[in-house]
mmCIF file of N, CA, C and O in Angstrom:
data_model
loop_
_atom_site.group_PDB
_atom_site.id
_atom_site.type_symbol
_atom_site.label_atom_id
_atom_site.label_comp_id
_atom_site.label_asym_id
_atom_site.label_seq_id
_atom_site.Cartn_x
_atom_site.Cartn_y
_atom_site.Cartn_z
ATOM 1 N N UNK A 1 -8.327 -1.359 -5.594
ATOM 2 C CA UNK A 1 -7.012 -0.767 -5.388
ATOM 3 C C UNK A 1 -6.622 -0.071 -6.673
ATOM 4 O O UNK A 1 -6.562 -0.708 -7.715
ATOM 5 N N UNK A 2 -6.409 1.219 -6.652
ATOM 6 C CA UNK A 2 -6.030 1.977 -7.846
ATOM 7 C C UNK A 2 -4.539 2.269 -7.796
ATOM 8 O O UNK A 2 -4.012 2.702 -6.781
ATOM 9 N N UNK A 3 -3.869 2.019 -8.903
ATOM 10 C CA UNK A 3 -2.426 2.202 -8.997
ATOM 11 C C UNK A 3 -2.149 3.077 -10.210
ATOM 12 O O UNK A 3 -2.620 2.787 -11.306
ATOM 13 N N UNK A 4 -1.396 4.141 -10.034
ATOM 14 C CA UNK A 4 -1.126 5.056 -11.144
ATOM 15 C C UNK A 4 0.144 4.683 -11.895
ATOM 16 O O UNK A 4 0.913 5.546 -12.306
ATOM 17 N N UNK A 5 0.355 3.415 -12.063
ATOM 18 C CA UNK A 5 1.450 2.872 -12.864
ATOM 19 C C UNK A 5 1.009 1.493 -13.318
ATOM 20 O O UNK A 5 0.193 0.866 -12.656
ATOM 21 N N UNK A 6 1.487 1.003 -14.446
ATOM 22 C CA UNK A 6 1.065 -0.327 -14.892
ATOM 23 C C UNK A 6 1.587 -1.411 -13.948
ATOM 24 O O UNK A 6 2.748 -1.388 -13.570
ATOM 25 N N UNK A 7 0.732 -2.318 -13.590
ATOM 26 C CA UNK A 7 1.138 -3.444 -12.753
ATOM 27 C C UNK A 7 1.151 -4.708 -13.604
ATOM 28 O O UNK A 7 0.467 -4.797 -14.609
ATOM 29 N N UNK A 8 1.959 -5.680 -13.193
ATOM 30 C CA UNK A 8 1.991 -6.955 -13.896
ATOM 31 C C UNK A 8 0.951 -7.884 -13.282
ATOM 32 O O UNK A 8 0.439 -7.645 -12.192
ATOM 33 N N UNK A 9 0.635 -8.958 -13.981
ATOM 34 C CA UNK A 9 -0.462 -9.846 -13.586
ATOM 35 C C UNK A 9 -0.282 -10.420 -12.184
ATOM 36 O O UNK A 9 -1.256 -10.594 -11.456
ATOM 37 N N UNK A 10 0.964 -10.680 -11.779
ATOM 38 C CA UNK A 10 1.197 -11.231 -10.443
ATOM 39 C C UNK A 10 0.677 -10.338 -9.339
ATOM 40 O O UNK A 10 0.199 -10.805 -8.305
ATOM 41 N N UNK A 11 0.735 -9.041 -9.547
ATOM 42 C CA UNK A 11 0.220 -8.083 -8.568
ATOM 43 C C UNK A 11 -1.283 -8.265 -8.409
ATOM 44 O O UNK A 11 -1.808 -8.364 -7.298
ATOM 45 N N UNK A 12 -1.991 -8.306 -9.523
ATOM 46 C CA UNK A 12 -3.447 -8.482 -9.480
ATOM 47 C C UNK A 12 -3.857 -9.802 -8.864
ATOM 48 O O UNK A 12 -4.815 -9.869 -8.093
ATOM 49 N N UNK A 13 -3.123 -10.858 -9.197
ATOM 50 C CA UNK A 13 -3.439 -12.176 -8.626
ATOM 51 C C UNK A 13 -3.188 -12.198 -7.123
ATOM 52 O O UNK A 13 -3.958 -12.801 -6.365
ATOM 53 N N UNK A 14 -2.126 -11.535 -6.687
ATOM 54 C CA UNK A 14 -1.831 -11.464 -5.256
ATOM 55 C C UNK A 14 -2.930 -10.689 -4.537
ATOM 56 O O UNK A 14 -3.410 -11.088 -3.478
ATOM 57 N N UNK A 15 -3.378 -9.568 -5.118
ATOM 58 C CA UNK A 15 -4.456 -8.777 -4.505
ATOM 59 C C UNK A 15 -5.726 -9.603 -4.415
ATOM 60 O O UNK A 15 -6.407 -9.604 -3.390
ATOM 61 N N UNK A 16 -6.053 -10.335 -5.473
ATOM 62 C CA UNK A 16 -7.246 -11.186 -5.472
ATOM 63 C C UNK A 16 -7.160 -12.230 -4.362
ATOM 64 O O UNK A 16 -8.139 -12.469 -3.647
ATOM 65 N N UNK A 17 -6.004 -12.828 -4.186
ATOM 66 C CA UNK A 17 -5.821 -13.826 -3.124
ATOM 67 C C UNK A 17 -5.972 -13.191 -1.745
ATOM 68 O O UNK A 17 -6.560 -13.786 -0.839
ATOM 69 N N UNK A 18 -5.455 -11.981 -1.582
ATOM 70 C CA UNK A 18 -5.570 -11.290 -0.290
ATOM 71 C C UNK A 18 -7.015 -10.933 0.038
ATOM 72 O O UNK A 18 -7.393 -10.871 1.198
ATOM 73 N N UNK A 19 -7.825 -10.687 -0.992
ATOM 74 C CA UNK A 19 -9.231 -10.357 -0.755
ATOM 75 C C UNK A 19 -10.024 -11.550 -0.253
ATOM 76 O O UNK A 19 -11.071 -11.375 0.367
ATOM 77 N N UNK A 20 -9.558 -12.748 -0.526
ATOM 78 C CA UNK A 20 -10.216 -13.950 -0.028
ATOM 79 C C UNK A 20 -11.662 -14.089 -0.467
ATOM 80 O O UNK A 20 -12.513 -14.512 0.309
ATOM 81 N N UNK A 21 -11.971 -13.700 -1.680
ATOM 82 C CA UNK A 21 -13.336 -13.817 -2.176
ATOM 83 C C UNK A 21 -14.172 -12.567 -2.024
ATOM 84 O O UNK A 21 -15.267 -12.480 -2.572
ATOM 85 N N UNK A 22 -13.683 -11.584 -1.261
ATOM 86 C CA UNK A 22 -14.407 -10.313 -1.137
ATOM 87 C C UNK A 22 -14.332 -9.566 -2.465
ATOM 88 O O UNK A 22 -13.381 -9.741 -3.221
ATOM 89 N N UNK A 23 -15.309 -8.739 -2.765
ATOM 90 C CA UNK A 23 -15.262 -8.002 -4.026
ATOM 91 C C UNK A 23 -14.111 -6.998 -4.044
ATOM 92 O O UNK A 23 -13.783 -6.406 -3.020
ATOM 93 N N UNK A 24 -13.525 -6.836 -5.200
ATOM 94 C CA UNK A 24 -12.442 -5.875 -5.349
ATOM 95 C C UNK A 24 -11.738 -6.074 -6.670
ATOM 96 O O UNK A 24 -11.938 -7.076 -7.349
ATOM 97 N N UNK A 25 -10.945 -5.104 -7.042
ATOM 98 C CA UNK A 25 -10.228 -5.156 -8.311
ATOM 99 C C UNK A 25 -9.001 -4.258 -8.229
ATOM 100 O O UNK A 25 -8.854 -3.463 -7.313
ATOM 101 N N UNK A 26 -8.144 -4.402 -9.217
ATOM 102 C CA UNK A 26 -6.996 -3.513 -9.382
ATOM 103 C C UNK A 26 -7.254 -2.700 -10.635
ATOM 104 O O UNK A 26 -7.565 -3.243 -11.687
ATOM 105 N N UNK A 27 -7.142 -1.393 -10.516
ATOM 106 C CA UNK A 27 -7.276 -0.500 -11.666
ATOM 107 C C UNK A 27 -5.909 0.133 -11.876
ATOM 108 O O UNK A 27 -5.322 0.676 -10.950
ATOM 109 N N UNK A 28 -5.411 0.035 -13.103
ATOM 110 C CA UNK A 28 -4.053 0.471 -13.377
ATOM 111 C C UNK A 28 -3.967 1.117 -14.754
ATOM 112 O O UNK A 28 -4.752 0.825 -15.645
ATOM 113 N N UNK A 29 -2.990 1.977 -14.920
ATOM 114 C CA UNK A 29 -2.674 2.512 -16.237
ATOM 115 C C UNK A 29 -2.049 1.377 -17.046
ATOM 116 O O UNK A 29 -1.386 0.509 -16.506
ATOM 117 N N UNK A 30 -2.228 1.398 -18.367
ATOM 118 C CA UNK A 30 -1.692 0.315 -19.192
ATOM 119 C C UNK A 30 -1.209 0.849 -20.544
ATOM 120 O O UNK A 30 -1.277 2.039 -20.815
ATOM 121 N N UNK A 31 -0.744 -0.076 -21.362
ATOM 122 C CA UNK A 31 -0.371 0.180 -22.760
ATOM 123 C C UNK A 31 0.836 1.089 -22.931
ATOM 124 O O UNK A 31 0.758 2.185 -23.482
ATOM 125 N N UNK A 32 1.968 0.606 -22.439
ATOM 126 C CA UNK A 32 3.215 1.274 -22.743
ATOM 127 C C UNK A 32 3.644 2.389 -21.814
ATOM 128 O O UNK A 32 4.601 3.075 -22.091
ATOM 129 N N UNK A 33 2.951 2.577 -20.731
ATOM 130 C CA UNK A 33 3.349 3.600 -19.773
ATOM 131 C C UNK A 33 4.633 3.159 -19.077
ATOM 132 O O UNK A 33 4.820 2.006 -18.775
ATOM 133 N N UNK A 34 5.542 4.071 -18.810
ATOM 134 C CA UNK A 34 6.796 3.739 -18.134
ATOM 135 C C UNK A 34 6.574 3.530 -16.643
ATOM 136 O O UNK A 34 5.552 3.910 -16.100
ATOM 137 N N UNK A 35 7.550 2.972 -15.984
ATOM 138 C CA UNK A 35 7.544 2.696 -14.544
ATOM 139 C C UNK A 35 6.590 1.573 -14.187
ATOM 140 O O UNK A 35 5.706 1.726 -13.367
ATOM 141 N N UNK A 36 6.784 0.434 -14.788
ATOM 142 C CA UNK A 36 5.994 -0.743 -14.433
ATOM 143 C C UNK A 36 6.216 -1.087 -12.969
ATOM 144 O O UNK A 36 7.281 -0.818 -12.415
ATOM 145 N N UNK A 37 5.211 -1.692 -12.356
ATOM 146 C CA UNK A 37 5.304 -2.150 -10.972
ATOM 147 C C UNK A 37 5.279 -3.673 -10.974
ATOM 148 O O UNK A 37 4.220 -4.285 -10.854
ATOM 149 N N UNK A 38 6.441 -4.308 -11.142
ATOM 150 C CA UNK A 38 6.486 -5.768 -11.140
ATOM 151 C C UNK A 38 6.265 -6.337 -9.744
ATOM 152 O O UNK A 38 6.553 -5.691 -8.733
ATOM 153 N N UNK A 39 5.771 -7.556 -9.703
ATOM 154 C CA UNK A 39 5.649 -8.294 -8.451
ATOM 155 C C UNK A 39 7.054 -8.753 -8.056
ATOM 156 O O UNK A 39 7.895 -8.975 -8.927
ATOM 157 N N UNK A 40 7.338 -8.911 -6.776
ATOM 158 C CA UNK A 40 8.672 -9.366 -6.369
ATOM 159 C C UNK A 40 9.115 -10.659 -7.059
ATOM 160 O O UNK A 40 10.305 -10.843 -7.335
ATOM 161 N N UNK A 41 8.169 -11.544 -7.365
ATOM 162 C CA UNK A 41 8.538 -12.780 -8.079
ATOM 163 C C UNK A 41 9.159 -12.478 -9.435
ATOM 164 O O UNK A 41 10.031 -13.204 -9.890
ATOM 165 N N UNK A 42 8.706 -11.401 -10.078
ATOM 166 C CA UNK A 42 9.242 -11.051 -11.393
ATOM 167 C C UNK A 42 10.706 -10.649 -11.315
ATOM 168 O O UNK A 42 11.482 -10.928 -12.227
ATOM 169 N N UNK A 43 11.098 -9.992 -10.234
ATOM 170 C CA UNK A 43 12.498 -9.606 -10.056
ATOM 171 C C UNK A 43 13.389 -10.830 -9.850
ATOM 172 O O UNK A 43 14.577 -10.779 -10.139
ATOM 173 N N UNK A 44 12.824 -11.929 -9.353
ATOM 174 C CA UNK A 44 13.592 -13.141 -9.072
ATOM 175 C C UNK A 44 13.679 -14.092 -10.263
ATOM 176 O O UNK A 44 14.403 -15.073 -10.205
ATOM 177 N N UNK A 45 12.976 -13.810 -11.347
ATOM 178 C CA UNK A 45 12.988 -14.694 -12.512
ATOM 179 C C UNK A 45 14.356 -14.689 -13.189
ATOM 180 O O UNK A 45 15.110 -13.716 -13.101
ATOM 181 N N UNK A 46 14.655 -15.768 -13.883
ATOM 182 C CA UNK A 46 15.893 -15.862 -14.638
ATOM 183 C C UNK A 46 15.918 -14.746 -15.679
ATOM 184 O O UNK A 46 14.918 -14.492 -16.349
ATOM 185 N N UNK A 47 17.048 -14.061 -15.802
ATOM 186 C CA UNK A 47 17.213 -12.956 -16.745
ATOM 187 C C UNK A 47 16.178 -11.844 -16.533
ATOM 188 O O UNK A 47 15.746 -11.194 -17.491
ATOM 189 N N UNK A 48 15.801 -11.607 -15.298
ATOM 190 C CA UNK A 48 14.789 -10.596 -14.996
ATOM 191 C C UNK A 48 15.167 -9.230 -15.559
ATOM 192 O O UNK A 48 14.321 -8.508 -16.068
ATOM 193 N N UNK A 49 16.428 -8.882 -15.488
ATOM 194 C CA UNK A 49 16.874 -7.582 -15.973
ATOM 195 C C UNK A 49 16.710 -7.383 -17.464
ATOM 196 O O UNK A 49 16.763 -6.254 -17.955
ATOM 197 N N UNK A 50 16.497 -8.469 -18.182
ATOM 198 C CA UNK A 50 16.298 -8.390 -19.626
ATOM 199 C C UNK A 50 14.826 -8.280 -20.001
ATOM 200 O O UNK A 50 14.498 -8.048 -21.161
ATOM 201 N N UNK A 51 13.951 -8.458 -19.050
ATOM 202 C CA UNK A 51 12.513 -8.396 -19.323
ATOM 203 C C UNK A 51 12.050 -6.944 -19.328
ATOM 204 O O UNK A 51 12.474 -6.127 -18.518
ATOM 205 N N UNK A 52 11.137 -6.649 -20.244
ATOM 206 C CA UNK A 52 10.690 -5.271 -20.457
ATOM 207 C C UNK A 52 10.145 -4.635 -19.180
ATOM 208 O O UNK A 52 10.494 -3.506 -18.844
ATOM 209 N N UNK A 53 9.288 -5.351 -18.465
ATOM 210 C CA UNK A 53 8.648 -4.772 -17.282
ATOM 211 C C UNK A 53 9.668 -4.431 -16.202
ATOM 212 O O UNK A 53 9.506 -3.443 -15.486
ATOM 213 N N UNK A 54 10.702 -5.241 -16.074
ATOM 214 C CA UNK A 54 11.750 -4.975 -15.083
ATOM 215 C C UNK A 54 12.624 -3.821 -15.575
ATOM 216 O O UNK A 54 12.958 -2.906 -14.823
ATOM 217 N N UNK A 55 12.987 -3.854 -16.858
ATOM 218 C CA UNK A 55 13.836 -2.797 -17.421
ATOM 219 C C UNK A 55 13.157 -1.436 -17.364
ATOM 220 O O UNK A 55 13.821 -0.406 -17.204
ATOM 221 N N UNK A 56 11.839 -1.402 -17.490
ATOM 222 C CA UNK A 56 11.097 -0.139 -17.474
ATOM 223 C C UNK A 56 10.636 0.253 -16.076
ATOM 224 O O UNK A 56 9.925 1.234 -15.900
ATOM 225 N N UNK A 57 11.017 -0.506 -15.070
ATOM 226 C CA UNK A 57 10.615 -0.206 -13.703
ATOM 227 C C UNK A 57 11.695 0.596 -12.996
ATOM 228 O O UNK A 57 12.882 0.356 -13.190
ATOM 229 N N UNK A 58 11.280 1.538 -12.177
ATOM 230 C CA UNK A 58 12.215 2.268 -11.327
ATOM 231 C C UNK A 58 11.959 1.940 -9.856
ATOM 232 O O UNK A 58 12.471 2.619 -8.976
ATOM 233 N N UNK A 59 11.156 0.902 -9.628
ATOM 234 C CA UNK A 59 10.790 0.509 -8.267
ATOM 235 C C UNK A 59 11.749 -0.523 -7.709
ATOM 236 O O UNK A 59 12.349 -1.292 -8.457
ATOM 237 N N UNK A 60 11.859 -0.573 -6.395
ATOM 238 C CA UNK A 60 12.634 -1.615 -5.726
ATOM 239 C C UNK A 60 11.818 -2.907 -5.749
ATOM 240 O O UNK A 60 10.583 -2.867 -5.890
ATOM 241 N N UNK A 61 12.482 -4.065 -5.617
ATOM 242 C CA UNK A 61 11.764 -5.337 -5.737
ATOM 243 C C UNK A 61 10.590 -5.524 -4.784
ATOM 244 O O UNK A 61 9.635 -6.209 -5.116
ATOM 245 N N UNK A 62 10.607 -4.918 -3.614
ATOM 246 C CA UNK A 62 9.493 -5.136 -2.677
ATOM 247 C C UNK A 62 8.430 -4.030 -2.732
ATOM 248 O O UNK A 62 7.536 -3.988 -1.894
ATOM 249 N N UNK A 63 8.491 -3.162 -3.727
ATOM 250 C CA UNK A 63 7.516 -2.061 -3.823
ATOM 251 C C UNK A 63 6.092 -2.576 -3.952
ATOM 252 O O UNK A 63 5.176 -2.046 -3.318
ATOM 253 N N UNK A 64 5.879 -3.609 -4.756
ATOM 254 C CA UNK A 64 4.528 -4.152 -4.924
ATOM 255 C C UNK A 64 4.011 -4.724 -3.607
ATOM 256 O O UNK A 64 2.841 -4.536 -3.263
ATOM 257 N N UNK A 65 4.875 -5.400 -2.875
ATOM 258 C CA UNK A 65 4.473 -5.960 -1.580
ATOM 259 C C UNK A 65 4.085 -4.849 -0.619
ATOM 260 O O UNK A 65 3.083 -4.952 0.096
ATOM 261 N N UNK A 66 4.836 -3.779 -0.605
ATOM 262 C CA UNK A 66 4.517 -2.639 0.265
ATOM 263 C C UNK A 66 3.152 -2.052 -0.090
ATOM 264 O O UNK A 66 2.358 -1.721 0.797
ATOM 265 N N UNK A 67 2.878 -1.918 -1.383
ATOM 266 C CA UNK A 67 1.589 -1.371 -1.814
ATOM 267 C C UNK A 67 0.448 -2.316 -1.463
ATOM 268 O O UNK A 67 -0.605 -1.884 -0.989
ATOM 269 N N UNK A 68 0.651 -3.599 -1.665
ATOM 270 C CA UNK A 68 -0.376 -4.582 -1.301
ATOM 271 C C UNK A 68 -0.637 -4.566 0.199
ATOM 272 O O UNK A 68 -1.787 -4.640 0.640
ATOM 273 N N UNK A 69 0.427 -4.466 0.991
ATOM 274 C CA UNK A 69 0.264 -4.385 2.452
ATOM 275 C C UNK A 69 -0.495 -3.124 2.851
ATOM 276 O O UNK A 69 -1.357 -3.159 3.733
ATOM 277 N N UNK A 70 -0.207 -2.008 2.192
ATOM 278 C CA UNK A 70 -0.929 -0.760 2.477
ATOM 279 C C UNK A 70 -2.395 -0.897 2.087
ATOM 280 O O UNK A 70 -3.283 -0.396 2.787
ATOM 281 N N UNK A 71 -2.670 -1.572 0.979
ATOM 282 C CA UNK A 71 -4.045 -1.830 0.573
ATOM 283 C C UNK A 71 -4.784 -2.678 1.588
ATOM 284 O O UNK A 71 -5.946 -2.418 1.912
ATOM 285 N N UNK A 72 -4.100 -3.690 2.119
ATOM 286 C CA UNK A 72 -4.694 -4.520 3.173
ATOM 287 C C UNK A 72 -5.021 -3.691 4.409
ATOM 288 O O UNK A 72 -6.093 -3.820 5.000
ATOM 289 N N UNK A 73 -4.084 -2.843 4.813
ATOM 290 C CA UNK A 73 -4.286 -2.014 6.006
ATOM 291 C C UNK A 73 -5.460 -1.049 5.808
ATOM 292 O O UNK A 73 -6.286 -0.876 6.698
ATOM 293 N N UNK A 74 -5.551 -0.447 4.633
ATOM 294 C CA UNK A 74 -6.654 0.465 4.348
ATOM 295 C C UNK A 74 -7.987 -0.270 4.323
ATOM 296 O O UNK A 74 -8.970 0.200 4.891
ATOM 297 N N UNK A 75 -7.993 -1.431 3.709
ATOM 298 C CA UNK A 75 -9.222 -2.234 3.654
ATOM 299 C C UNK A 75 -9.687 -2.614 5.054
ATOM 300 O O UNK A 75 -10.873 -2.540 5.377
ATOM 301 N N UNK A 76 -8.739 -2.965 5.931
ATOM 302 C CA UNK A 76 -9.072 -3.326 7.316
ATOM 303 C C UNK A 76 -9.655 -2.120 8.077
ATOM 304 O O UNK A 76 -10.587 -2.266 8.855
ATOM 305 N N UNK A 77 -9.080 -0.940 7.833
ATOM 306 C CA UNK A 77 -9.575 0.269 8.514
ATOM 307 C C UNK A 77 -10.976 0.645 8.037
ATOM 308 O O UNK A 77 -11.763 1.187 8.804
ATOM 309 N N UNK A 78 -11.258 0.375 6.777
ATOM 310 C CA UNK A 78 -12.568 0.734 6.219
ATOM 311 C C UNK A 78 -13.649 -0.289 6.542
ATOM 312 O O UNK A 78 -14.833 0.014 6.392
ATOM 313 N N UNK A 79 -13.243 -1.470 6.957
ATOM 314 C CA UNK A 79 -14.208 -2.543 7.226
ATOM 315 C C UNK A 79 -14.968 -2.303 8.506
ATOM 316 O O UNK A 79 -14.629 -1.606 9.377
#
């Protein structure tokens, strides 16, 4: 799954869990790029708005879930 914005670790772990042992990876831009893609859990953390990844994100809280769901749908179509 390629993402043209930095993702947080929860996104990658969620994708790995969805793969269920099948080969796959998340490729993302990193190192200070704006518009982080936090996992919905990150938005729910205490003081989330004070965390860098949330402050630098312009995404809605369920954006990562939508992308993961789209990745699942694409993977199913390609299988």
